[in-house]
Amino acid sequence: MAVQRTLSIIKPDAVGKNVIGDIIRRFEENGLSVIATRMEHISAAQAGRFYAVHAERPFYKDLCTYMSSGPVMPMVLEGKNAVNLNRELMGATNPKEAEPGTIRADHAESIESNAVHGSDSLENAAIEIAFFFGDLDLHSH
Ligand code: IDP
Ligand code: MG
């Protein structure tokens, strides 16, 4: 399996619960490296652009409010099979359906406040990485 890059975001609920370190530990222990990150407090309009694919969904406005409710930590993860591996470590969108031991099973509050974002395909990973980071921000190691 090829080395890939994917975008993760530690969402406001997880930042507020002080579990940034626990989440990054799970990535690193499973062979993913953080090659870019910073903390950021995005606006509802920025969240709306990031989640534009969901613009017609009934939860869109609440999602934008939630994602701009506090600081988030976007990061680029690099490693073998990074896109799907990150999705596996995250668990299902609804924490009630997330496998035990996944980030969302352990840290998500609800289907909305669910601790982390992860790109769902290699194509979307490239688009989402470019939303937050430029080429010069990425530091493979
Ligand atoms: P994902 O984050 O697991 O890829 P998506 O379906 O892409 O899930 O939804 C994006 C985000 O929108 C979710 O992570 C969650 O924060 C929110 N969301 C998804 N479905 C619902 C819902 O039914 N009610 C409220 N919020 C939702
Ligand atoms: Mg998604």
Short mmCIF file of N, CA, C and O and ligand atoms in Angstrom, two decimals, residues 11 51 54 57 59 63 66-67 87 90-93 104 111-114 116-118 120, ligand 1:
data_model
loop_
_atom_site.label_atom_id
_atom_site.label_comp_id
_atom_site.label_asym_id
_atom_site.label_seq_id
_atom_site.Cartn_x
_atom_site.Cartn_y
_atom_site.Cartn_z
N LYS A 11 -11.48 18.50 16.31
CA LYS A 11 -12.60 19.45 16.32
C LYS A 11 -12.72 20.16 17.68
O LYS A 11 -12.10 19.73 18.66
N TYR A 51 -17.01 22.63 4.40
CA TYR A 51 -18.05 21.60 4.36
C TYR A 51 -19.09 21.87 3.27
O TYR A 51 -20.23 21.43 3.38
N HIS A 54 -21.76 19.53 2.05
CA HIS A 54 -22.93 19.23 2.88
C HIS A 54 -23.94 20.38 2.91
O HIS A 54 -24.86 20.36 3.73
N ARG A 57 -27.59 19.72 3.40
CA ARG A 57 -28.02 18.83 4.48
C ARG A 57 -28.66 19.64 5.61
O ARG A 57 -28.28 20.78 5.86
N PHE A 59 -28.30 19.52 8.71
CA PHE A 59 -27.41 19.84 9.84
C PHE A 59 -26.31 20.84 9.48
O PHE A 59 -25.46 21.16 10.31
N LEU A 63 -23.60 22.57 11.92
CA LEU A 63 -22.24 22.07 11.77
C LEU A 63 -21.25 23.24 11.66
O LEU A 63 -20.18 23.23 12.29
N TYR A 66 -20.92 24.88 15.08
CA TYR A 66 -20.09 24.02 15.95
C TYR A 66 -18.62 24.11 15.58
O TYR A 66 -17.75 24.29 16.45
N MET A 67 -18.29 24.03 14.28
CA MET A 67 -16.88 24.01 13.87
C MET A 67 -16.18 25.35 14.12
O MET A 67 -14.96 25.40 14.14
N ARG A 87 -9.47 6.88 8.81
CA ARG A 87 -10.93 6.66 8.97
C ARG A 87 -11.20 5.51 9.94
O ARG A 87 -12.14 5.56 10.74
N MET A 90 -10.61 6.73 13.45
CA MET A 90 -11.66 7.66 13.86
C MET A 90 -12.91 6.94 14.35
O MET A 90 -13.52 7.33 15.33
N GLY A 91 -13.34 5.91 13.63
CA GLY A 91 -14.61 5.25 13.90
C GLY A 91 -15.77 5.94 13.20
O GLY A 91 -15.61 6.99 12.57
N ALA A 92 -16.95 5.37 13.31
CA ALA A 92 -18.13 5.85 12.59
C ALA A 92 -18.50 7.27 13.00
O ALA A 92 -18.23 7.69 14.13
N THR A 93 -19.17 7.99 12.07
CA THR A 93 -19.60 9.37 12.31
C THR A 93 -20.40 9.49 13.60
O THR A 93 -20.18 10.41 14.39
N ARG A 104 -13.65 8.23 18.08
CA ARG A 104 -15.01 8.72 18.31
C ARG A 104 -15.72 7.94 19.41
O ARG A 104 -16.49 8.51 20.20
N ILE A 111 -23.33 12.77 17.37
CA ILE A 111 -23.10 12.63 15.92
C ILE A 111 -22.55 13.93 15.34
O ILE A 111 -21.85 13.91 14.33
N GLU A 112 -22.87 15.07 15.96
CA GLU A 112 -22.33 16.34 15.46
C GLU A 112 -20.95 16.63 16.08
O GLU A 112 -19.97 16.81 15.36
N SER A 113 -20.90 16.63 17.41
CA SER A 113 -19.65 16.95 18.11
C SER A 113 -18.86 15.66 18.26
O SER A 113 -18.87 15.02 19.31
N ASN A 114 -18.19 15.28 17.15
CA ASN A 114 -17.62 13.93 17.10
C ASN A 114 -16.09 13.92 16.99
O ASN A 114 -15.51 13.02 16.39
N VAL A 116 -13.28 14.43 15.68
CA VAL A 116 -12.31 14.51 14.60
C VAL A 116 -12.97 14.53 13.23
O VAL A 116 -14.06 13.98 13.04
N HIS A 117 -12.27 15.16 12.29
CA HIS A 117 -12.58 15.05 10.86
C HIS A 117 -11.48 14.23 10.19
O HIS A 117 -10.32 14.30 10.61
N GLY A 118 -11.83 13.50 9.16
CA GLY A 118 -10.82 12.82 8.34
C GLY A 118 -11.28 12.77 6.90
O GLY A 118 -12.44 12.48 6.61
N ASP A 120 -12.18 11.56 3.27
CA ASP A 120 -12.82 10.27 2.95
C ASP A 120 -12.29 9.62 1.67
O ASP A 120 -12.72 8.53 1.30
P1 IDP B 1 -17.63 12.13 8.60
O1 IDP B 1 -17.07 13.26 9.44
O2 IDP B 1 -17.64 10.82 9.36
O3 IDP B 1 -16.97 12.01 7.25
P2 IDP B 1 -19.91 13.32 7.21
O4 IDP B 1 -21.13 12.54 6.79
O5 IDP B 1 -18.95 13.72 6.15
O6 IDP B 1 -19.18 12.45 8.36
O7 IDP B 1 -20.43 14.59 8.00
C1 IDP B 1 -19.56 15.66 8.30
C2 IDP B 1 -19.79 16.09 9.74
O8 IDP B 1 -21.12 16.62 9.84
C3 IDP B 1 -19.76 14.96 10.77
O9 IDP B 1 -18.46 14.59 11.17
C4 IDP B 1 -20.56 15.58 11.90
O10 IDP B 1 -19.80 16.54 12.64
C5 IDP B 1 -21.67 16.30 11.12
N1 IDP B 1 -22.85 15.43 10.91
C6 IDP B 1 -22.96 14.39 10.06
N2 IDP B 1 -24.19 13.83 10.12
C7 IDP B 1 -24.87 14.55 11.04
C8 IDP B 1 -26.23 14.47 11.55
O11 IDP B 1 -27.03 13.62 11.18
N3 IDP B 1 -26.56 15.41 12.50
C9 IDP B 1 -25.69 16.37 12.95
N4 IDP B 1 -24.44 16.48 12.49
C10 IDP B 1 -24.02 15.58 11.54
#
